[in-house]
Coordinates of C-alpha atoms in Angstrom, one line a residue:
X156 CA 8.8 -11.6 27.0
X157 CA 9.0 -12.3 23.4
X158 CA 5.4 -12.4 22.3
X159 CA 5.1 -8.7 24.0
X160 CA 8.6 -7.5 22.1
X161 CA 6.9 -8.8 19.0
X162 CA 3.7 -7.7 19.6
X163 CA 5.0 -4.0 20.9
X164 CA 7.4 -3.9 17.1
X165 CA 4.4 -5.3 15.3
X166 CA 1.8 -2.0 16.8
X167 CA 4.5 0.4 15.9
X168 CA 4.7 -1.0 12.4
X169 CA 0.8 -1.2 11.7
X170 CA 0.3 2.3 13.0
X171 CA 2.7 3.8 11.5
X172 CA 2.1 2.7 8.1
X173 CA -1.8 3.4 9.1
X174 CA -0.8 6.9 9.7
X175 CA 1.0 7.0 6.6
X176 CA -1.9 5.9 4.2
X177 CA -4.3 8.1 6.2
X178 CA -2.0 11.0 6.2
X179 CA -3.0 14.1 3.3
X180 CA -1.1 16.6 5.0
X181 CA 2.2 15.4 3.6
X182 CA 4.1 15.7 7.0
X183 CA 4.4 12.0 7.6
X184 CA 6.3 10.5 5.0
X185 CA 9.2 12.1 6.3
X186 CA 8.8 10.3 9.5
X187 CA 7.3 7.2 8.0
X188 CA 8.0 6.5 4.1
X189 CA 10.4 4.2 5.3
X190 CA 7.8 1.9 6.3
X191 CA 6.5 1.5 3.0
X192 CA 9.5 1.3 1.3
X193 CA 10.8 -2.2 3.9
X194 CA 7.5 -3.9 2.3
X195 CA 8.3 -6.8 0.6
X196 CA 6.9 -6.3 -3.1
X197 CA 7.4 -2.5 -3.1
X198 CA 11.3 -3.1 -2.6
X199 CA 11.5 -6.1 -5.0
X200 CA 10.0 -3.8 -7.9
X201 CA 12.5 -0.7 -6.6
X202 CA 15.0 -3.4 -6.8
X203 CA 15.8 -2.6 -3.7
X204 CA 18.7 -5.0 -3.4
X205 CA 20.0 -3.7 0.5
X206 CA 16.1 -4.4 1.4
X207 CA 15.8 -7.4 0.0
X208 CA 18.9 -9.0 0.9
X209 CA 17.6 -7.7 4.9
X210 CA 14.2 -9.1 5.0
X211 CA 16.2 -12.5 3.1
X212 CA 18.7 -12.4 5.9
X213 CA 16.1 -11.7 9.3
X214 CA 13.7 -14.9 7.8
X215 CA 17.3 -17.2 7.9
X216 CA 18.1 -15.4 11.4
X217 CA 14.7 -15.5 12.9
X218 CA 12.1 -17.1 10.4
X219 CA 9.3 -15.2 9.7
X220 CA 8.7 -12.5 11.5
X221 CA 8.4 -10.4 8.5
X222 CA 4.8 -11.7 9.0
X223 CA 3.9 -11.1 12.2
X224 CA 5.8 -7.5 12.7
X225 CA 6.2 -5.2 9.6
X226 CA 3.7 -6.5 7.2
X227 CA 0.6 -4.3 8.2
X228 CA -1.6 -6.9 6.6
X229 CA -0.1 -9.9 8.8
X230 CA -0.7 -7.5 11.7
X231 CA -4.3 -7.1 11.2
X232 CA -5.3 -10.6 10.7
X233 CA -3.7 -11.0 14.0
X234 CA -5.9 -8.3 15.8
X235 CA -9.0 -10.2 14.1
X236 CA -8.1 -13.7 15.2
X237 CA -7.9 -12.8 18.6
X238 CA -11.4 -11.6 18.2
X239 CA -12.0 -14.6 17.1
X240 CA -10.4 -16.5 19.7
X241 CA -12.1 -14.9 22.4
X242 CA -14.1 -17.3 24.8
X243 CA -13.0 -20.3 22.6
X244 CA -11.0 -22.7 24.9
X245 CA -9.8 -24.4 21.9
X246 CA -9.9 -22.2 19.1
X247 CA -6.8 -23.9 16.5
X248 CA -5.8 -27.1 15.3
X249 CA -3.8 -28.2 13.1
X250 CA -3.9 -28.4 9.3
X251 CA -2.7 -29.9 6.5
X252 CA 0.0 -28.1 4.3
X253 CA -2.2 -27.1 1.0
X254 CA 0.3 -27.3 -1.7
X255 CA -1.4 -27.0 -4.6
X256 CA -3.0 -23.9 -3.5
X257 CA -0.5 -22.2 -2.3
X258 CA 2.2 -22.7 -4.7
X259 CA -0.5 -22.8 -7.4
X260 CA -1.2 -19.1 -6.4
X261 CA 2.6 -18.2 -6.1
X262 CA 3.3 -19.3 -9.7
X263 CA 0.9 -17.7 -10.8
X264 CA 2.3 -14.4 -9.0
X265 CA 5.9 -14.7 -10.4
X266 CA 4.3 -15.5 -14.1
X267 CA 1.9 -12.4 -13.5
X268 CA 4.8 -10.5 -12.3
X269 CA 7.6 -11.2 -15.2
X270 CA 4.6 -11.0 -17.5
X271 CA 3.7 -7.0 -16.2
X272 CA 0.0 -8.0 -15.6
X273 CA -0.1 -5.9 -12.1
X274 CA -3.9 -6.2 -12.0
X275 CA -3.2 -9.8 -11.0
X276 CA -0.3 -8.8 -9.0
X277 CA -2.5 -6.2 -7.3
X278 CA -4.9 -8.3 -6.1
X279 CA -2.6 -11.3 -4.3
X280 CA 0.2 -8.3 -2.7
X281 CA -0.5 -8.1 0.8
X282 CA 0.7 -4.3 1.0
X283 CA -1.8 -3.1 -1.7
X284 CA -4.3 -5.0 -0.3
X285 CA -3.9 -3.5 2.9
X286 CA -3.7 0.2 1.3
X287 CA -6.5 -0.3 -0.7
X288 CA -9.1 -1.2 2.5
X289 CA -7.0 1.5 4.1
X290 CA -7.4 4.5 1.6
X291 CA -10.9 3.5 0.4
X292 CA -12.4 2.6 3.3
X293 CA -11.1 4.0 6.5
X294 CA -9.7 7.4 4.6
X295 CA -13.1 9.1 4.2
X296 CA -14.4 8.4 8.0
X297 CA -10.7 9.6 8.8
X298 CA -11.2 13.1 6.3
X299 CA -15.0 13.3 8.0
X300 CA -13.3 13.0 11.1
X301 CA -10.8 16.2 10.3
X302 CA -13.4 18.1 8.7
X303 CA -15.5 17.8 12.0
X304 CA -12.3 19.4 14.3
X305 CA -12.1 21.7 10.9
X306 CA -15.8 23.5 11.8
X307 CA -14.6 23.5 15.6
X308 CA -11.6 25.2 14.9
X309 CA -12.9 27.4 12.7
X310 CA -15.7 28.7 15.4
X311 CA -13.2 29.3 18.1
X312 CA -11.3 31.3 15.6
X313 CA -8.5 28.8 15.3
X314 CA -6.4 27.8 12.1
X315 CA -4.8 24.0 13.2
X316 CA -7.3 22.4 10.9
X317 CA -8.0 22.6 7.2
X318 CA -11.3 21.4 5.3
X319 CA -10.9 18.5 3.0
X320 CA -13.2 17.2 0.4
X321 CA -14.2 13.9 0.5
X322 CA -14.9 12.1 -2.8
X323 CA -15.2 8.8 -4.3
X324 CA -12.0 7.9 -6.4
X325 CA -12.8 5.0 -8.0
X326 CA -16.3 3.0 -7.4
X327 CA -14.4 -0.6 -8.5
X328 CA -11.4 -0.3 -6.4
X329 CA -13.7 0.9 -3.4
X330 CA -16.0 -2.5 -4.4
X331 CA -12.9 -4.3 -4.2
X332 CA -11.7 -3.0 -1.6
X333 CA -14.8 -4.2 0.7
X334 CA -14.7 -7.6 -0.8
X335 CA -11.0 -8.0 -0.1
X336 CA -11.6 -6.6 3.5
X337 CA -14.6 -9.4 4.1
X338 CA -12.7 -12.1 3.0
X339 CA -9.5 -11.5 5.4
X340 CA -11.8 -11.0 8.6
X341 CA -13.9 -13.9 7.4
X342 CA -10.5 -16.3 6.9
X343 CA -8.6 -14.4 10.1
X344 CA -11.8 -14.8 12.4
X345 CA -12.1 -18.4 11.4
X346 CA -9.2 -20.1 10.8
X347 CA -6.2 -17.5 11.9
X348 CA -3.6 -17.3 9.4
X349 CA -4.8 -18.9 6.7
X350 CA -4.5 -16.2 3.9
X351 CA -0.6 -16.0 4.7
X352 CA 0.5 -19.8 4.4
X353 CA -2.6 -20.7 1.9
X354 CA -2.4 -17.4 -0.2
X355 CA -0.1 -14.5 0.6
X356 CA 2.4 -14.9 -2.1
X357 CA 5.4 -13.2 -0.1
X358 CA 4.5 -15.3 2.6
X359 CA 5.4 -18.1 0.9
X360 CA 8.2 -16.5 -1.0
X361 CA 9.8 -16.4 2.6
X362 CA 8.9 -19.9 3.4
X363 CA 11.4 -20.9 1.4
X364 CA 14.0 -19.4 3.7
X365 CA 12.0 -19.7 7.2
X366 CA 12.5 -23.7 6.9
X367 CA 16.2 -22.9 7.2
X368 CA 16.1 -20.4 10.2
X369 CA 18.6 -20.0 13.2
X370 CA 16.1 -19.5 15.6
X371 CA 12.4 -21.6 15.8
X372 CA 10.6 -22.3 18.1
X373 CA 11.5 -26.2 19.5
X374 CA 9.8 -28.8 21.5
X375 CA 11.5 -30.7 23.9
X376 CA 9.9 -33.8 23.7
X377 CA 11.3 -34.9 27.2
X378 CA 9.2 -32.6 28.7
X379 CA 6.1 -31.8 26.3
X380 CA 3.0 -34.1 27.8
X381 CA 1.2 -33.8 24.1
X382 CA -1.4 -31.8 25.8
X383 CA -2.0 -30.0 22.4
X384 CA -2.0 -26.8 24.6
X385 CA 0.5 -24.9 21.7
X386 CA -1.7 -26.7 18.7
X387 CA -4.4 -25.0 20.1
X388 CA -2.8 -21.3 20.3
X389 CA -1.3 -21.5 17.0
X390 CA -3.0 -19.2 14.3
X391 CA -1.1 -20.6 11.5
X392 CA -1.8 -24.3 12.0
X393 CA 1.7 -25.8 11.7
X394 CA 2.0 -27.6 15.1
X395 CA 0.7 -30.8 14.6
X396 CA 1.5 -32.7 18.9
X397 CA 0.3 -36.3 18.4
X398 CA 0.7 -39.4 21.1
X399 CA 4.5 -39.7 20.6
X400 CA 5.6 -36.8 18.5
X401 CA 5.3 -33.5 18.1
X402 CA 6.0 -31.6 15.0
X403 CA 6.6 -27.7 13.8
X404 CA 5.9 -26.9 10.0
X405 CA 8.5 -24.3 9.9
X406 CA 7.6 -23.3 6.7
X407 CA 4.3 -21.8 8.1
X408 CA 5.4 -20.3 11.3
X409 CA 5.0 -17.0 11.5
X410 CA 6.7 -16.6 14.9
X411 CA 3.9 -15.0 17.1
X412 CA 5.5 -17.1 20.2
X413 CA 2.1 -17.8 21.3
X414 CA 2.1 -21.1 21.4
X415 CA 5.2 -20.4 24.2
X416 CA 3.3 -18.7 26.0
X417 CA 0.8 -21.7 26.1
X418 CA 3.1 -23.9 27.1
X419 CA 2.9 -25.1 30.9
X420 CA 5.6 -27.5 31.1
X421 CA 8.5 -25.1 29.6
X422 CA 8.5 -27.8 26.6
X423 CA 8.3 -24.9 23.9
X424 CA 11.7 -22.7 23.3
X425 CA 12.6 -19.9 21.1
X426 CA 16.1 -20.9 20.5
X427 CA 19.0 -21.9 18.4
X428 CA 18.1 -24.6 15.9
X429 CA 20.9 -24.4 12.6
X430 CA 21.6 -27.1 10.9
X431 CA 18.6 -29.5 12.6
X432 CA 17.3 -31.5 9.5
X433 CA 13.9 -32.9 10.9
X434 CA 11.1 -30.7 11.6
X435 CA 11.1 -32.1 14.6
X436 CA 13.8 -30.7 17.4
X437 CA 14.6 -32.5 20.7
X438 CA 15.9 -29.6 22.5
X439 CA 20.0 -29.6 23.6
X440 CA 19.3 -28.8 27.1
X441 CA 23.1 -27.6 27.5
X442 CA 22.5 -25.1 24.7
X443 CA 20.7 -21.7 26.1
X444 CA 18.3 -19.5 24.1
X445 CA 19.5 -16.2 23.5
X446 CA 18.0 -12.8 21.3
X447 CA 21.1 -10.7 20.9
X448 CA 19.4 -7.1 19.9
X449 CA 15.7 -6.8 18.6
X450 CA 14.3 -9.1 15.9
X451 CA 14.2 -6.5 13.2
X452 CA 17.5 -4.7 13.0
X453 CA 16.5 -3.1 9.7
X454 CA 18.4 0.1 10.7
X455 CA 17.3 3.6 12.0
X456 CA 15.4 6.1 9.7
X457 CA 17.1 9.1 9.7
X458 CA 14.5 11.5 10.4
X459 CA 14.5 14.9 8.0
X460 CA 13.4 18.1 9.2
X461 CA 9.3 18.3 9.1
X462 CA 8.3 21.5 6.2
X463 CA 4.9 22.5 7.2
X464 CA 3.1 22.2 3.8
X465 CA -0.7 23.3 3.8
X466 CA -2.2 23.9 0.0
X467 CA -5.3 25.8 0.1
X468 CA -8.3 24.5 -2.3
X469 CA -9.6 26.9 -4.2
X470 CA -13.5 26.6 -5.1
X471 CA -15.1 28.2 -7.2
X472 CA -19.1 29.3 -6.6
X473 CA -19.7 31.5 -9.7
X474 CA -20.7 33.8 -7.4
X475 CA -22.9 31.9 -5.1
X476 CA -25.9 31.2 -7.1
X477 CA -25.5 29.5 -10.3
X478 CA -25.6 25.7 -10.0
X479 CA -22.6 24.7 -11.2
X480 CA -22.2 21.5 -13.2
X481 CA -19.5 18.9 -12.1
X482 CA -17.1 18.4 -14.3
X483 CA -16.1 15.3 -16.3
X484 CA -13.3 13.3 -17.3
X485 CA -13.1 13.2 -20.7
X486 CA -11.8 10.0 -22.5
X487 CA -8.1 9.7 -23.2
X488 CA -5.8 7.6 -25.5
X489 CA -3.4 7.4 -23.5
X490 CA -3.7 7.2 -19.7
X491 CA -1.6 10.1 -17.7
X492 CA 0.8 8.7 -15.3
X493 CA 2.7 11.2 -13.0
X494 CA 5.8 12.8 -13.4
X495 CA 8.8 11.0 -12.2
X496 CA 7.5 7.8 -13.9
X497 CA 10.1 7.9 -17.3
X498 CA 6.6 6.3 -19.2
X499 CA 3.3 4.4 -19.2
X500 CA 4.9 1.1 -19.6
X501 CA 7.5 1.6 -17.0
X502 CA 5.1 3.1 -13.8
X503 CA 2.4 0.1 -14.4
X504 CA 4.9 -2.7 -14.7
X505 CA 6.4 -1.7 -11.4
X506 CA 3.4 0.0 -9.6
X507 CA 1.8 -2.5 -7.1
X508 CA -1.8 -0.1 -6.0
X509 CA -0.5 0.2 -3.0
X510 CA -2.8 3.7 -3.3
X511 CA -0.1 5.8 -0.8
X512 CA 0.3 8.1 -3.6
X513 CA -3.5 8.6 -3.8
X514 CA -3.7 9.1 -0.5
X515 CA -1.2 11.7 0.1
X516 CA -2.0 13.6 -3.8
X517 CA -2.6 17.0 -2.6
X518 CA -4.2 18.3 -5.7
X519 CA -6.6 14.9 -5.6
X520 CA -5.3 14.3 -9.2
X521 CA -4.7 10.9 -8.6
X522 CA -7.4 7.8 -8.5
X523 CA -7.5 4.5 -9.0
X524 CA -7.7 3.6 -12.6
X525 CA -11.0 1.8 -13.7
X526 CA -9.6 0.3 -16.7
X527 CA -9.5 -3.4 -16.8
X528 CA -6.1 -3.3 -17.8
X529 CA -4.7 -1.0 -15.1
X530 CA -7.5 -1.5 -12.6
X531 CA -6.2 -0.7 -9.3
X532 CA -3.5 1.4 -10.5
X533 CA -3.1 5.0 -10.2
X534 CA -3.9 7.3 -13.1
X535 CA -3.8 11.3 -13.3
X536 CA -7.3 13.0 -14.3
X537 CA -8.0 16.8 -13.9
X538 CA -11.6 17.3 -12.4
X539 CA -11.0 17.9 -9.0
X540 CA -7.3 19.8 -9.2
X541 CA -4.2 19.6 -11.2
X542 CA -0.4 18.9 -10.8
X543 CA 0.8 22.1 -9.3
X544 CA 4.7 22.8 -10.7
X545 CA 6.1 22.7 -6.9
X546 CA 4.3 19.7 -5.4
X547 CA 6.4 16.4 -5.9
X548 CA 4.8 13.8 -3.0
X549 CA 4.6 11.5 -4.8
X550 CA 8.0 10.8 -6.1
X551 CA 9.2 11.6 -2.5
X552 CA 7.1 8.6 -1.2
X553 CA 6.9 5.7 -3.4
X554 CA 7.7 2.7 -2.2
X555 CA 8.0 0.3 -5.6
X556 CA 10.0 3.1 -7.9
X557 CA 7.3 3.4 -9.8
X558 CA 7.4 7.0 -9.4
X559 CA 11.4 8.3 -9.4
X560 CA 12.2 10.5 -6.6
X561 CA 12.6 14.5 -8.3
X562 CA 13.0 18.1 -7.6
X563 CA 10.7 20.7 -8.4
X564 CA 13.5 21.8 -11.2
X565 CA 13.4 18.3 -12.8
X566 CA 10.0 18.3 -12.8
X567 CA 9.8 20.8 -15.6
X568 CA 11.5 18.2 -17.5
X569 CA 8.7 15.4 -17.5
X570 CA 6.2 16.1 -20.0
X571 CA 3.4 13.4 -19.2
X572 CA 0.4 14.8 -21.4
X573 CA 0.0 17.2 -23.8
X574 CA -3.0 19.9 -24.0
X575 CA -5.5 19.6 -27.0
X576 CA -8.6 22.1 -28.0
X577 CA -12.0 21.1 -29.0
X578 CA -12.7 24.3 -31.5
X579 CA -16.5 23.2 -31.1
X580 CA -16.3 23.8 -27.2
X581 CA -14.2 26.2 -27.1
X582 CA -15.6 29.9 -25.8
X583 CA -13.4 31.9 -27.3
X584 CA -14.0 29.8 -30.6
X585 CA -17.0 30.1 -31.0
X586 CA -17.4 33.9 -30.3
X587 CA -19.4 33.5 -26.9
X588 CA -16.7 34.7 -24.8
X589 CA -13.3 35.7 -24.6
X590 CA -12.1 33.9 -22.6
X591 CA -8.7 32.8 -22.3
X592 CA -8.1 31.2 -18.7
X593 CA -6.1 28.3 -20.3
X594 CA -3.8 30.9 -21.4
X595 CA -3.5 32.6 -18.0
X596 CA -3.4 29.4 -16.0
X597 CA -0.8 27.7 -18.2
X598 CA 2.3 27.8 -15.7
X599 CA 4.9 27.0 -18.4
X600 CA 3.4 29.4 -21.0
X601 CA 3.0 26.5 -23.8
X602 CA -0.7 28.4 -24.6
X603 CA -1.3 31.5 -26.7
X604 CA -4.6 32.7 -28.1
X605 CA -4.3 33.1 -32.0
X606 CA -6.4 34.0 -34.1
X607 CA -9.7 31.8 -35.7
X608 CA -11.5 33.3 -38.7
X609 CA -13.1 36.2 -36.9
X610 CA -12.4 34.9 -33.0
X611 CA -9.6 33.5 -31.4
X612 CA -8.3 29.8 -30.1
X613 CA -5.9 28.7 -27.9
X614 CA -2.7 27.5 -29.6
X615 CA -0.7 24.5 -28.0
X616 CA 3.6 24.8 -28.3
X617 CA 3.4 20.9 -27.5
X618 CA 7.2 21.0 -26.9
X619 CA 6.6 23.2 -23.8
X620 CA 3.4 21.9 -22.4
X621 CA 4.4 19.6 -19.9
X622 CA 0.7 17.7 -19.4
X623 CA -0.1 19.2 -16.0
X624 CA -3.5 19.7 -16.9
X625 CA -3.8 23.6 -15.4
X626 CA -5.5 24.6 -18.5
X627 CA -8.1 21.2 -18.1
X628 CA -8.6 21.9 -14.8
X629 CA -9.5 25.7 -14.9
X630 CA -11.7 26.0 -18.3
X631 CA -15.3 27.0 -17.5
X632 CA -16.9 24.5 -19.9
X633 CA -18.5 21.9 -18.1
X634 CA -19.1 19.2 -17.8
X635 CA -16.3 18.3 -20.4
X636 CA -13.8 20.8 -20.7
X637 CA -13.0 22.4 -24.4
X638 CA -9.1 22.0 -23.6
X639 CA -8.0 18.5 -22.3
X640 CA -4.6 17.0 -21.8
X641 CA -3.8 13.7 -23.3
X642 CA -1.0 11.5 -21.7
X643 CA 2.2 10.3 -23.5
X644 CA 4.1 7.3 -23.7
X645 CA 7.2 8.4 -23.1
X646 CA 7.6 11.1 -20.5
X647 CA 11.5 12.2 -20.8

């Protein structure tokens, strides 16, 4: 009964934060943003305290079922170890604690982490991990998959689907993205759980308080016969049943219950077990297991009103028949980060790559940065769209507080970038056209054509412009436009 309540919590939690890094529509994260914001690392960077202090108190209450039910990652290693597992009478045993691994790795997390070098911090979370493979790799077939019912609709006259374009965002985080996805299945296939107890720094950040839990599992060594039948089911290798004892590295239990499941002679119980000192419990047979409520009482989400929000893309074809050359990101001082993040600094020291905010950008304005420095993180760039003045996903939905949560009137009040013209480039510059689009697309009027010895160029009131890279986006020289928007430091 207890493996298929924590199995049945631990589908809900995977697919709903699958759904939520698939989703572009921006319809789920009103249902669902509350998944990613229970993450571990997310709510530690939010500071988060009511979070943390939960997932703290459920690990003392009923050890680590963080693991094994909300964090996606935990989830999926357990779908590939059963893979694994199949036909294998004997598929686990147990292992040796590896200390200086995994606490070598965990220092290295919390130095990484005070220190604000995210890349490395990136690359260990499980959560960004997990949203990277998602939103690199199962995304696209996901997009192809819409754009497919997209063409139906569109046949039968129907208007349920829209077209999306899917592109490439960053060609290092996709690399890593497979690498990281080859090594889990590899370790999960293998060996189980090995990435959580050997690797997964929040795993062993709630190690800590697992060892101390209310409820373990507990052999009764009156009745366990040491037929290793529980050694052999459990994916994290932290039952270790020799001739006369049998022993439960609670530290590295993730609470699956399968190894009750495999027990024949009712010697394995999910029960009461405060204040035992020795990993090894002799059951109190006068004592009776009890679950009062569901093992992650983390509260009800109170569900908000769905607003139907489809953006159309505009394309442009030059009237069907010139070829049109893509355009380019130009090379900026200073990296744009979105608004709702007060400045550079602050959104990549809290900003884990989870990639939810790429996923659900709209105006597909936001990729993975390639820069060694922020690689993995999210960055702004104008080739593809720019920051509409209304859209504000992606303060509504992050989970770390990277990105503060704002209206469409405080909006207005971030200025991330600010525009700059290249005279050289420039149409109406240089006397080949008069243009003027920047000026007509800018939606906060910081752009005025002036004049330029005998043409005109577009003049920048850098006090107004508020970096949303209209003007970038919509200038007709290609591949690098002659307006671009460099970021700023300090947003507000």
């Amino acid at each position: 009964m207890l493996k298929k309540l924590r199995v049945a919590l631990a589908v809900v939690f995977w697919v709903g934060i699958t759904l939520l890094l698939l989703d572009f529509t921006g319809v789920l994260h009103h249902y669902l943003g509350w998944m990613a914001k229970i993450q571990f690392l997310p709510a530690v960077l939010a500071l988060n305290v009511g979070v943390i202090v939960g997932l703290v108190l459920l690990t003392l209450v009923f050890g680590r079922v963080y693991c094994s039910i909300i964090c996606p990652l935990g989830v999926f290693q357990d779908a590939v170890s059963h893979l694994g597992t199949l036909g294998k009478r004997q598929p686990y045993h147990h292992k040796k604690e590896h200390p200086w691994l995994r606490y070598g790795v965990w220092v290295l997390f919390v130095v990484c982490l005070v220190a604000g070098i995210q890349v490395v911090v990136a690359f260990l979370a499980p959560y960004s991990a997990y949203g990277r493979m998602v939103q690199e790799l199962l995304q696209p077939i996901y997009l192809w998959g819409n754009n497919l019912l997209a063409l139906i609709a569109e046949r039968v006259g129907s208007y349920a689907f829209y077209e999306k374009e899917v592109w490439m965002r960053s060609l290092p985080t996709f690399i890593i993205a497979l690498v990281t996805l080859g090594i889990i299945i590899a370790l999960a296939f293998r060996g189980g759980r090995t990435y959580c107890n050997d690797i997964c720094p929040v795993g062993t950040t709630l190690s800590f308080f697992s060892r101390f839990a209310m409820f373990r599992p507990v052999i009764d060594t009156e009745k366990c016969k040491h037929c290793k039948a529980c050694e052999h089911h459990c994916k994290a290798s932290c039952i270790a049943i020799g001739k006369e004892s049998a022993q439960i590295d609670y530290s590295r239990c993730v609470d699956c219950f399968d190894c009750i499941g495999a027990c024949k002679f009712d010697a394995l119980k999910y029960r009461f077990a405060w204040g035992k000192k020795k990993e090894t419990v002799q059951a109190d047979n006068g004592r009776r297991a009890f679950m009062t409520g569901t093992a992650v009482a983390l509260g009800a989400a109170a569900l908000k009103g769905v607003e139907a929000r489809a953006q159309e893309i505009a394309k442009k074809t030059d009237g069907g028949f010139a070829h049109v050359l893509p355009k380019q990101a130009p090379e900026r001082e200073v990296p744009i980060t979105p608004p709702g993040s007060r400045s550079v600094k602050d959104f990549y020291r809290h900003c884990t790559g989870c990639q939810l905010c790429v996923a659900e950008c709209p105006n597909n304005v936001l990729r993975p940065s390639t820069d060694l420095e922020h690689l993995m993180q999210p960055q702004m760039s104008y080739e593809k769209g720019f920051c509409r003045p209304e859209c504000t996903r992606c303060s509504e939905l992050c989970p770390a507080g990277a990105i503060e949560k704002i209206t469409r009137e405080e909006k207005t009040q971030y200025h991330i970038g600010t525009a700059q013209v290249n005279p050289e480039l420039c149409l109406t510059a240089t006397g080949k056209s008069a243009c003027g689009k920047c000026s007509q697309a800018c939606p906060s009027g910081a752009i005025k054509l002036v004049a330029y010895g005998e043409n005109r160029i577009p003049a920048i009131a850098e006090e107004v412009c508020t970096g949303c890279g209209a003007c970038e986006y919509l200038c007709p020289v290609r591949p690098i436009s002659a307006i671009t928007v460099n970021g700023k430091y300090q947003h507000v």
